[in-house]
Amino acid sequence: MKKLIVFLLLLAVLQFPLTLLNPFGPTIFPVAPILNKNVTGNVDLTVEFWKNLDDVIAKVATKYAKFVVLPITTAANLYTKGIDIKLVGVHEWKVFYLVSNTDFKGLKSLKGKTVYSAHGRGQTVDVLLRYLLTKEGLIPDKDVKFAYAPPQEIVALFNSGKISFAALPEPFVTMCLSKGKIVLDFQEEWNKISNSKLGIPIAGLFVIGDISKYKNTILEVEKIFKESVSYANTHVDESLEITSKYLPIPKPILKKSLERTQFKYVSDCKDEVSKFLETMHNLYKEGIPKIPDEGFYLK
Amino acid sequence: MKFAYGLVLFLIIWYFLALVINSSLILPTPLEVGRIFITLIFSKSIWNSIYSTLLKGFIALFFTLLLGFIFGFVMGICEKCFELLRPIFTISQSVPIISWLVLVIFIWGIGITGPIIITVLSLIPNVTFSVAHGVRNTDKKLLEMAQIYNVSKKKIIKDIYFGSVIPFLLSALEVVSGNLWKVIIVSEYLAGKEGIGVQISWARQYVNIPKVYALTIIAVILGISTERAIKFLTKKVILYDIKD
């Protein structure tokens, strides 16, 4: 009887295609196998891209789709503002680096310098870097100045020699490497702080809205998503080909950047994520005003 | 008084829309935004931002008017200069702000200068063309008469040319004042170190949408009060002209 119900539920699931909202960016790579139908399952999963925060907030708030890939910090803020989403698993663990085109001998050498980072105050790298500087006995904003700009602009400034230090996510790091080198791996630093081995929980898969009716669907989508991530990792060139169909980033750069970006699906990562969010909240309240409660985690 | 009725109508429409959309992340209710607005006004950091934006706005306005007046006058008097400079201003008028970005950040870095330069570049064509048209529209008969009666060059420029330019300049000023804060805030958003635009950019990043709307209210207040102040000044100037 139970099997029959499960079967019927699965049938019900099969009736309508499910949408997965995925960021438009390098995170296309881990879902490329789904886009290309290399990986399929018992549900018909279609991928749609979201281009910016407004776009995804509108779609998540109106329950336009059932599944969404989001940065963990953004998702936490959406959740604490009353949006009904739950974390299924994290798949992006490595992406942030500090690049420099001058002599760098540890964080101490940033004294009196300006570090450029993407977007604005409260970004993951911004918070981490400030914390690391404080541990070194430097006062952020006083000993080390911070400036924020769109990442594309930072790359242009860095490559023209106008600035010396940039804390960026991939693939922008790779775009700076003709003129500079990586001097700090933020993931390693985070692992030291948190005693984690995985790196920074950067982005993951979330389910939107009421989940009680969809237990099996969620499991099925998770299975496809997980397979897709590992397929992309084992068939790099093929998935790269598909990714560059959508992304206007030169393929060689994307390929190089993937060496420093880690996609690995981890379903059991509640401890890592909650520790990360707690730390970020304690370091900079405005960036994550409230820590999500148990309801944020599916498992 | 009519303005107040309009405002009430606007608030009612907003409230109704917010109820229909029913998500504070897309459109918060006026009450929510009002609450955040009040707490914002009482925080110290926001006043630094407002001050920074005001400072940039007035500096940009000053240079826009000064340079616009000089270029416009030259273009109005000399036909060759007009033809020569017109493409530059026409292009400058239609370049999207985002396109100046790399250049401006490259030359001046992230700070106060970038947004000012972007704003002046975006607004100056308006003023320049208005002044140029004013000069070219100067009554030819008046000029002929002045030449016949040997009126001094200084007097011709001051009384005849300026007199006919002022109405054009004032209408340009109205257009500019309406766009000034919009351009300043967008350029702060993209290349600023502090100011209302930077605050909006950060609030968006933390998904604090009600705060974005509250900051927008501050921008609207700036816009409306500048426009009113300029209208008031315009009336004064015109009255002064008539008295003369």
Coordinates of C-alpha atoms in Angstrom, one line a residue:
Chain A
M1 CA 0.0 0.0 0.0
K2 CA 2.7 2.4 1.0
K3 CA 4.7 1.6 -2.1
L4 CA 1.6 2.2 -4.2
I5 CA 1.1 5.7 -2.6
V6 CA 4.8 6.5 -3.2
F7 CA 4.3 5.4 -6.8
L8 CA 1.2 7.5 -7.2
L9 CA 3.0 10.5 -5.7
L10 CA 5.9 10.0 -8.1
L11 CA 3.3 9.9 -10.9
A12 CA 1.8 13.1 -9.6
V13 CA 5.2 14.6 -9.6
L14 CA 5.9 13.5 -13.2
Q15 CA 2.8 15.4 -14.4
F16 CA 4.4 18.8 -14.2
P17 CA 8.0 19.9 -14.9
L18 CA 9.8 21.4 -12.0
T19 CA 11.9 24.6 -12.2
L20 CA 15.3 25.1 -10.6
L21 CA 16.4 28.7 -10.4
N22 CA 20.1 28.9 -10.7
P23 CA 22.3 32.0 -10.6
F24 CA 23.6 33.3 -13.9
G25 CA 27.4 33.0 -13.5
P26 CA 30.1 30.4 -13.0
T27 CA 27.5 28.4 -10.9
I28 CA 26.0 27.3 -14.3
F29 CA 28.9 24.8 -14.5
P30 CA 27.6 22.4 -11.8
V31 CA 24.1 22.3 -13.4
A32 CA 25.4 22.1 -17.0
P33 CA 24.8 18.3 -17.0
I34 CA 21.1 18.9 -16.2
L35 CA 20.9 21.6 -18.9
N36 CA 22.4 19.2 -21.4
K37 CA 20.3 16.2 -20.2
N38 CA 23.5 14.2 -19.3
V39 CA 21.9 13.7 -15.9
T40 CA 18.2 12.9 -15.6
G41 CA 16.0 11.3 -13.0
N42 CA 12.4 10.6 -12.2
V43 CA 11.4 14.2 -12.3
D44 CA 11.5 16.6 -15.2
L45 CA 13.8 19.3 -13.9
T46 CA 14.2 22.5 -16.0
V47 CA 16.8 25.1 -15.1
E48 CA 16.1 28.8 -15.3
F49 CA 18.7 31.5 -14.6
W50 CA 18.3 34.5 -12.2
K51 CA 20.4 37.5 -13.1
N52 CA 20.3 39.6 -10.0
L53 CA 19.0 39.8 -6.5
D54 CA 15.8 41.6 -7.4
D55 CA 15.0 39.0 -9.9
V56 CA 15.4 36.1 -7.5
I57 CA 13.7 37.7 -4.6
A58 CA 10.6 38.4 -6.7
K59 CA 10.6 34.8 -7.9
V60 CA 11.2 33.2 -4.5
A61 CA 8.7 35.4 -2.7
T62 CA 6.0 34.7 -5.2
K63 CA 6.8 30.9 -5.1
Y64 CA 7.5 31.0 -8.9
A65 CA 9.6 27.9 -8.6
K66 CA 10.1 25.0 -6.2
F67 CA 13.9 24.9 -6.1
V68 CA 16.6 27.6 -6.1
V69 CA 20.3 27.9 -5.8
L70 CA 21.3 30.8 -3.6
P71 CA 24.3 32.2 -1.8
I72 CA 24.0 31.1 1.8
T73 CA 24.2 34.6 3.3
T74 CA 21.5 35.9 1.0
A75 CA 19.3 32.8 1.7
A76 CA 19.7 33.4 5.5
N77 CA 18.6 37.0 5.2
L78 CA 15.6 36.0 3.1
Y79 CA 14.7 33.3 5.6
T80 CA 14.9 35.6 8.6
K81 CA 12.7 38.1 6.7
G82 CA 9.9 35.5 6.6
I83 CA 10.5 33.9 3.2
D84 CA 9.8 30.2 3.4
I85 CA 13.0 28.4 2.1
K86 CA 15.0 25.5 3.5
L87 CA 18.5 24.4 2.8
V88 CA 18.8 21.0 1.1
G89 CA 22.6 21.0 0.7
V90 CA 25.6 23.1 -0.1
H91 CA 27.6 22.6 -3.3
E92 CA 30.0 25.5 -3.5
W93 CA 32.9 25.7 -1.0
K94 CA 35.7 27.5 -2.6
V95 CA 35.8 30.7 -4.6
F96 CA 37.4 33.7 -2.7
Y97 CA 41.1 34.8 -3.0
L98 CA 43.2 37.9 -2.3
V99 CA 45.3 38.9 -5.3
S100 CA 48.2 41.3 -5.2
N101 CA 50.7 42.8 -7.6
T102 CA 53.2 43.9 -5.1
D103 CA 55.3 42.2 -2.4
F104 CA 53.1 40.5 0.1
K105 CA 54.5 39.1 3.4
G106 CA 51.5 38.2 5.4
L107 CA 48.5 40.4 6.3
K108 CA 50.8 42.8 8.2
S109 CA 52.0 44.1 4.8
L110 CA 48.5 45.5 4.1
K111 CA 49.1 48.3 6.7
G112 CA 48.6 51.7 5.1
K113 CA 47.2 50.1 1.9
T114 CA 43.7 49.9 0.4
V115 CA 42.0 46.6 -0.4
Y116 CA 39.3 46.6 -3.1
S117 CA 36.5 44.1 -2.8
A118 CA 33.3 43.4 -4.7
H119 CA 30.0 45.1 -4.2
G120 CA 30.0 46.4 -0.7
R121 CA 30.4 46.3 3.1
G122 CA 29.3 43.0 4.6
Q123 CA 30.3 40.7 1.7
T124 CA 31.8 37.3 2.9
V125 CA 35.3 38.3 1.9
D126 CA 35.0 41.7 3.4
V127 CA 33.9 40.4 6.8
L128 CA 36.5 37.6 6.8
L129 CA 39.3 40.0 5.8
R130 CA 38.4 42.5 8.5
Y131 CA 38.4 39.7 11.1
L132 CA 41.8 38.3 9.9
L133 CA 43.3 41.8 10.1
T134 CA 42.0 42.3 13.6
K135 CA 43.6 39.1 14.6
E136 CA 46.9 40.4 13.2
G137 CA 46.5 43.5 15.4
L138 CA 45.5 45.8 12.6
I139 CA 42.5 48.1 12.8
P140 CA 40.2 47.9 9.7
D141 CA 39.3 51.2 8.1
K142 CA 42.2 52.8 10.0
D143 CA 45.3 50.8 9.3
V144 CA 43.9 49.2 6.2
K145 CA 41.4 51.1 4.0
F146 CA 38.6 49.3 2.2
A147 CA 37.0 50.3 -1.1
Y148 CA 34.1 48.6 -2.9
A149 CA 33.3 48.5 -6.6
P150 CA 31.7 46.1 -9.1
P151 CA 34.1 43.2 -9.6
Q152 CA 34.5 43.9 -13.4
E153 CA 35.8 47.4 -12.5
I154 CA 38.2 46.0 -9.9
V155 CA 39.7 43.7 -12.5
A156 CA 40.2 46.6 -14.9
L157 CA 41.8 48.8 -12.1
F158 CA 44.0 45.9 -11.0
N159 CA 45.2 45.1 -14.5
S160 CA 46.0 48.7 -15.2
G161 CA 48.2 48.8 -12.1
K162 CA 46.0 51.4 -10.4
I163 CA 45.4 49.3 -7.3
S164 CA 47.5 46.6 -5.6
F165 CA 45.1 44.5 -3.6
A166 CA 41.8 42.9 -4.5
A167 CA 39.7 40.4 -2.6
L168 CA 37.6 38.7 -5.2
P169 CA 35.6 35.6 -6.1
E170 CA 36.5 33.5 -9.1
P171 CA 36.4 33.9 -12.2
F172 CA 37.5 37.5 -11.5
V173 CA 40.6 36.2 -9.6
T174 CA 41.8 34.4 -12.8
M175 CA 41.3 37.6 -14.8
C176 CA 43.8 39.3 -12.5
L177 CA 46.5 36.7 -12.7
S178 CA 48.3 38.1 -15.8
K179 CA 49.2 41.1 -13.7
G180 CA 49.4 39.6 -10.1
K181 CA 49.3 36.6 -8.0
I182 CA 47.2 34.9 -5.3
V183 CA 48.5 35.7 -1.9
L184 CA 45.7 34.5 0.4
D185 CA 43.2 31.7 0.1
F186 CA 40.1 32.7 2.2
Q187 CA 38.9 29.1 2.4
E188 CA 42.1 28.0 4.1
E189 CA 41.8 30.9 6.6
W190 CA 38.2 30.0 7.3
N191 CA 39.1 26.4 7.9
K192 CA 41.6 27.5 10.4
I193 CA 39.1 29.7 12.2
S194 CA 36.3 27.2 12.2
N195 CA 38.1 23.8 12.3
S196 CA 36.2 22.8 9.3
K197 CA 37.7 20.9 6.4
L198 CA 35.3 21.8 3.7
G199 CA 35.9 25.5 3.1
I200 CA 33.4 28.3 3.1
P201 CA 29.7 27.3 2.6
I202 CA 29.2 29.7 -0.3
A203 CA 26.1 28.6 -2.2
G204 CA 23.6 25.7 -2.0
L205 CA 20.3 24.2 -3.1
F206 CA 17.1 25.4 -1.4
V207 CA 13.5 24.3 -1.5
I208 CA 10.8 26.9 -1.6
G209 CA 7.5 26.8 0.3
D210 CA 5.5 24.0 1.8
I211 CA 7.6 20.8 1.6
S212 CA 5.4 18.3 3.4
K213 CA 3.8 17.1 0.2
Y214 CA 7.0 16.9 -1.7
K215 CA 9.3 14.7 0.4
N216 CA 10.0 12.3 -2.5
T217 CA 10.3 15.1 -5.1
I218 CA 12.9 16.8 -2.9
L219 CA 14.9 13.6 -2.6
E220 CA 14.7 13.1 -6.3
V221 CA 15.7 16.6 -7.2
E222 CA 18.6 16.4 -4.7
K223 CA 19.7 13.2 -6.3
I224 CA 19.8 14.7 -9.8
F225 CA 21.5 17.9 -8.5
K226 CA 24.2 15.8 -6.7
E227 CA 24.8 13.6 -9.7
S228 CA 25.0 16.7 -11.9
V229 CA 27.7 18.3 -9.7
S230 CA 29.8 15.1 -9.7
Y231 CA 29.2 14.6 -13.5
A232 CA 30.4 18.2 -14.1
N233 CA 33.5 17.5 -12.0
T234 CA 34.4 14.4 -13.9
H235 CA 33.5 15.7 -17.4
V236 CA 35.0 19.1 -17.1
D237 CA 35.5 19.9 -20.8
E238 CA 32.0 18.8 -21.8
S239 CA 30.3 20.8 -19.0
L240 CA 32.6 23.8 -19.7
E241 CA 31.4 23.7 -23.3
I242 CA 27.8 23.9 -22.2
T243 CA 28.5 26.6 -19.6
S244 CA 30.2 28.8 -22.1
K245 CA 27.2 28.6 -24.4
Y246 CA 25.4 30.7 -21.7
L247 CA 28.2 32.7 -20.0
P248 CA 30.0 35.4 -21.9
I249 CA 33.3 34.6 -20.2
P250 CA 36.2 33.3 -22.3
K251 CA 36.5 29.5 -22.0
P252 CA 40.2 29.4 -21.1
I253 CA 39.6 31.8 -18.2
L254 CA 36.6 29.8 -17.0
K255 CA 38.7 26.6 -17.2
K256 CA 41.5 28.1 -15.2
S257 CA 39.1 29.5 -12.6
L258 CA 37.5 26.1 -12.1
E259 CA 40.9 24.9 -10.7
R260 CA 40.3 27.2 -7.8
T261 CA 36.6 26.9 -7.5
Q262 CA 35.2 23.9 -5.7
F263 CA 31.8 22.4 -6.3
K264 CA 31.1 19.4 -4.2
Y265 CA 27.6 18.5 -3.1
V266 CA 27.4 18.0 0.7
S267 CA 23.9 17.2 2.0
D268 CA 24.9 16.9 5.7
C269 CA 26.3 20.3 6.4
K270 CA 24.1 21.9 9.0
D271 CA 27.0 22.4 11.5
E272 CA 29.2 24.0 9.0
V273 CA 26.5 26.4 7.7
S274 CA 25.2 27.4 11.2
K275 CA 28.8 28.0 12.4
F276 CA 29.5 30.1 9.4
L277 CA 26.3 32.2 9.7
E278 CA 26.9 32.6 13.5
T279 CA 30.5 33.8 12.9
M280 CA 29.4 36.2 10.1
H281 CA 26.6 37.5 12.3
N282 CA 29.0 38.1 15.3
L283 CA 31.6 39.8 13.1
Y284 CA 29.2 42.1 11.4
K285 CA 25.6 42.4 12.6
E286 CA 24.4 44.5 9.7
G287 CA 25.3 41.9 7.1
I288 CA 23.3 39.1 8.8
P289 CA 21.0 40.8 11.3
K290 CA 19.5 37.6 12.5
I291 CA 20.7 34.0 12.7
P292 CA 18.2 31.6 11.1
D293 CA 16.6 29.0 13.4
E294 CA 16.2 25.3 12.9
G295 CA 13.5 25.8 10.3
F296 CA 16.2 27.0 7.8
Y297 CA 17.6 23.5 7.5
L298 CA 15.7 20.7 5.8
K299 CA 17.7 18.0 7.6
Chain B
M1 CA -2.8 72.0 0.1
K2 CA -3.4 70.3 -3.3
F3 CA 0.1 68.7 -2.9
A4 CA -1.0 67.2 0.4
Y5 CA -4.1 65.6 -1.2
G6 CA -1.9 64.2 -3.9
L7 CA 0.5 62.8 -1.3
V8 CA -2.4 61.1 0.5
L9 CA -3.6 59.6 -2.8
F10 CA -0.1 58.3 -3.5
L11 CA 0.1 56.7 -0.1
I12 CA -3.3 55.1 -0.5
I13 CA -2.2 53.6 -3.9
W14 CA 1.1 52.4 -2.4
Y15 CA -0.7 50.8 0.5
F16 CA -3.2 49.1 -1.7
L17 CA -0.4 47.8 -4.0
A18 CA 1.6 46.5 -1.1
L19 CA -1.5 44.7 0.2
V20 CA -2.0 43.1 -3.2
I21 CA 1.6 42.0 -3.6
N22 CA 1.7 41.0 0.0
S23 CA 5.5 40.6 0.4
S24 CA 7.6 43.1 2.3
L25 CA 10.5 42.0 0.2
I26 CA 9.0 43.3 -3.0
L27 CA 6.9 46.2 -1.8
P28 CA 6.7 46.9 1.9
T29 CA 3.7 48.9 3.2
P30 CA 4.1 52.6 3.9
L31 CA 3.9 51.9 7.6
E32 CA 6.9 49.5 7.5
V33 CA 8.9 51.9 5.5
G34 CA 7.9 54.8 7.7
R35 CA 9.0 53.0 10.8
I36 CA 12.5 52.3 9.3
F37 CA 12.6 55.9 8.0
I38 CA 12.1 57.2 11.5
T39 CA 14.8 55.0 13.0
L40 CA 17.1 56.0 10.1
I41 CA 16.6 59.7 10.7
F42 CA 17.6 59.2 14.4
S43 CA 20.8 57.3 13.5
K44 CA 24.0 59.3 13.3
S45 CA 25.5 57.4 10.4
I46 CA 22.7 58.4 8.0
W47 CA 23.4 62.1 8.5
N48 CA 27.0 61.5 7.4
S49 CA 25.6 59.9 4.2
I50 CA 23.1 62.7 3.6
Y51 CA 25.8 65.3 4.2
S52 CA 28.1 63.5 1.8
T53 CA 25.4 63.3 -0.9
L54 CA 24.4 67.0 -0.4
L55 CA 28.0 68.1 -0.7
K56 CA 28.5 66.2 -3.9
G57 CA 25.2 67.5 -5.2
F58 CA 26.0 71.1 -4.6
I59 CA 29.5 70.9 -5.9
A60 CA 28.2 69.1 -9.1
L61 CA 25.5 71.7 -9.5
F62 CA 27.9 74.6 -9.2
F63 CA 30.3 73.2 -11.8
T64 CA 27.5 72.2 -14.1
L65 CA 26.1 75.8 -14.1
L66 CA 29.5 77.5 -14.3
L67 CA 30.9 75.4 -17.1
G68 CA 27.6 75.1 -18.8
F69 CA 27.2 78.9 -18.8
I70 CA 30.7 79.5 -20.2
F71 CA 30.5 76.9 -22.9
G72 CA 26.9 77.8 -23.8
F73 CA 27.8 81.5 -24.1
V74 CA 30.8 80.8 -26.3
M75 CA 28.7 78.5 -28.5
G76 CA 25.9 81.0 -28.7
I77 CA 28.1 83.9 -29.8
C78 CA 30.3 82.0 -32.2
E79 CA 28.7 79.8 -34.9
K80 CA 31.9 77.8 -35.6
C81 CA 32.3 76.9 -31.9
F82 CA 28.7 75.8 -31.8
E83 CA 29.1 73.4 -34.7
L84 CA 32.5 72.2 -33.3
L85 CA 31.4 71.6 -29.8
R86 CA 27.8 70.4 -30.4
P87 CA 28.7 66.7 -31.1
I88 CA 30.7 66.5 -27.9
F89 CA 27.8 67.6 -25.7
T90 CA 25.3 65.6 -27.7
I91 CA 27.4 62.5 -27.1
S92 CA 28.0 63.3 -23.5
Q93 CA 24.3 63.7 -22.9
S94 CA 23.4 60.2 -24.2
V95 CA 26.3 58.2 -22.7
P96 CA 24.9 55.8 -20.0
I97 CA 26.4 56.4 -16.6
I98 CA 27.7 52.9 -16.4
S99 CA 29.9 53.5 -19.4
W100 CA 31.8 56.4 -17.7
L101 CA 32.4 54.1 -14.8
V102 CA 35.7 52.4 -15.6
L103 CA 37.2 55.7 -16.9
V104 CA 36.1 57.7 -13.8
I105 CA 37.2 55.1 -11.3
F106 CA 40.5 54.7 -13.1
I107 CA 41.3 58.4 -13.0
W108 CA 39.9 59.4 -9.6
G109 CA 39.5 56.1 -7.7
I110 CA 36.5 55.4 -5.4
G111 CA 35.6 58.5 -3.6
I112 CA 33.9 61.9 -3.8
T113 CA 35.3 63.0 -7.2
G114 CA 34.0 60.2 -9.3
P115 CA 30.3 60.8 -8.7
I116 CA 30.7 64.5 -9.1
I117 CA 32.4 64.1 -12.5
I118 CA 29.8 61.7 -13.7
T119 CA 27.0 64.0 -12.6
V120 CA 28.6 67.1 -14.3
L121 CA 29.2 65.1 -17.5
S122 CA 25.6 63.9 -17.5
L123 CA 23.9 67.3 -16.7
I124 CA 26.2 69.8 -18.4
P125 CA 24.8 69.4 -22.0
N126 CA 21.3 70.5 -20.8
V127 CA 22.6 73.8 -19.4
T128 CA 25.0 74.4 -22.3
F129 CA 22.4 74.0 -25.0
S130 CA 19.9 76.2 -23.0
V131 CA 22.4 79.0 -22.7
A132 CA 23.5 78.7 -26.3
H133 CA 19.9 78.9 -27.5
G134 CA 19.3 81.9 -25.2
V135 CA 22.2 83.8 -26.7
R136 CA 21.2 82.9 -30.3
N137 CA 17.7 84.0 -29.6
T138 CA 18.7 87.4 -28.5
D139 CA 16.7 90.1 -30.2
K140 CA 18.8 91.1 -33.3
K141 CA 17.0 94.5 -33.4
L142 CA 18.2 95.2 -29.9
L143 CA 21.7 94.4 -30.9
E144 CA 21.6 96.6 -34.0
M145 CA 20.2 99.5 -32.0
A146 CA 23.0 99.0 -29.4
Q147 CA 25.6 99.2 -32.2
I148 CA 24.1 102.3 -33.7
Y149 CA 24.1 104.1 -30.3
N150 CA 27.6 102.9 -29.6
V151 CA 26.7 101.0 -26.4
S152 CA 29.7 99.6 -24.7
K153 CA 30.6 95.9 -25.3
K154 CA 30.2 95.3 -21.5
K155 CA 26.7 96.7 -21.4
I156 CA 25.7 94.7 -24.5
I157 CA 26.8 91.4 -22.9
K158 CA 25.5 92.2 -19.4
D159 CA 22.1 93.7 -20.3
I160 CA 21.1 92.3 -23.7
Y161 CA 22.7 88.9 -23.8
F162 CA 22.4 87.9 -20.1
G163 CA 18.9 89.3 -20.1
S164 CA 17.8 87.0 -22.8
V165 CA 19.8 84.0 -21.5
I166 CA 18.3 84.1 -17.9
P167 CA 14.9 82.6 -18.7
F168 CA 16.6 79.7 -20.7
L169 CA 19.1 79.2 -17.9
L170 CA 16.3 79.0 -15.3
S171 CA 14.4 76.4 -17.3
A172 CA 17.6 74.4 -17.7
L173 CA 18.1 74.7 -13.9
E174 CA 14.7 73.2 -13.3
V175 CA 15.4 70.2 -15.5
V176 CA 18.9 69.8 -13.9
S177 CA 17.6 70.0 -10.3
G178 CA 15.1 67.2 -11.0
N179 CA 17.8 64.9 -12.3
L180 CA 20.7 66.0 -10.1
W181 CA 20.0 63.7 -7.1
K182 CA 19.1 60.8 -9.3
V183 CA 22.4 60.9 -11.1
I184 CA 24.4 61.6 -7.9
I185 CA 22.8 58.6 -6.1
V186 CA 23.2 56.2 -9.1
S187 CA 26.9 57.2 -9.4
E188 CA 27.4 56.8 -5.7
Y189 CA 25.8 53.4 -6.0
L190 CA 28.4 52.5 -8.6
A191 CA 31.6 54.4 -7.6
G192 CA 31.0 56.0 -4.3
K193 CA 32.7 55.6 -0.9
E194 CA 29.8 57.0 1.1
G195 CA 26.5 58.7 0.6
I196 CA 22.9 57.7 0.1
G197 CA 23.6 55.7 -3.0
V198 CA 26.2 53.6 -1.2
Q199 CA 23.7 53.0 1.7
I200 CA 21.1 51.8 -0.8
S201 CA 23.6 49.5 -2.4
W202 CA 24.5 47.9 0.9
A203 CA 20.9 47.6 2.1
R204 CA 20.1 45.8 -1.1
Q205 CA 22.9 43.4 -0.5
Y206 CA 21.6 42.4 2.9
V207 CA 18.1 42.0 1.4
N208 CA 16.9 44.8 3.6
I209 CA 14.3 46.0 1.1
P210 CA 12.3 48.2 3.4
K211 CA 15.5 50.1 4.2
V212 CA 16.0 50.7 0.4
Y213 CA 12.6 52.3 0.2
A214 CA 13.3 54.4 3.3
L215 CA 16.5 55.7 1.8
T216 CA 14.6 56.3 -1.4
I217 CA 12.2 58.6 0.6
I218 CA 15.2 60.6 1.7
A219 CA 16.3 61.0 -1.9
V220 CA 12.8 62.0 -2.9
I221 CA 12.7 64.7 -0.1
L222 CA 16.0 66.0 -1.4
G223 CA 14.7 66.1 -5.0
I224 CA 11.4 67.8 -4.1
S225 CA 12.9 70.4 -1.8
T226 CA 15.6 71.4 -4.3
E227 CA 13.1 71.8 -7.0
R228 CA 10.9 73.9 -4.8
A229 CA 13.9 76.1 -3.7
I230 CA 14.8 76.6 -7.4
K231 CA 11.2 77.5 -8.3
F232 CA 11.2 80.0 -5.4
L233 CA 14.5 81.5 -6.6
T234 CA 13.2 81.7 -10.2
K235 CA 10.2 83.7 -9.1
K236 CA 12.5 86.1 -7.1
V237 CA 14.8 86.6 -10.1
I238 CA 11.9 87.2 -12.5
L239 CA 10.3 89.7 -10.2
Y240 CA 13.6 91.4 -9.8
D241 CA 13.9 91.6 -13.6
I242 CA 10.5 93.3 -13.9
K243 CA 11.3 95.8 -11.1
D244 CA 14.5 96.7 -13.1

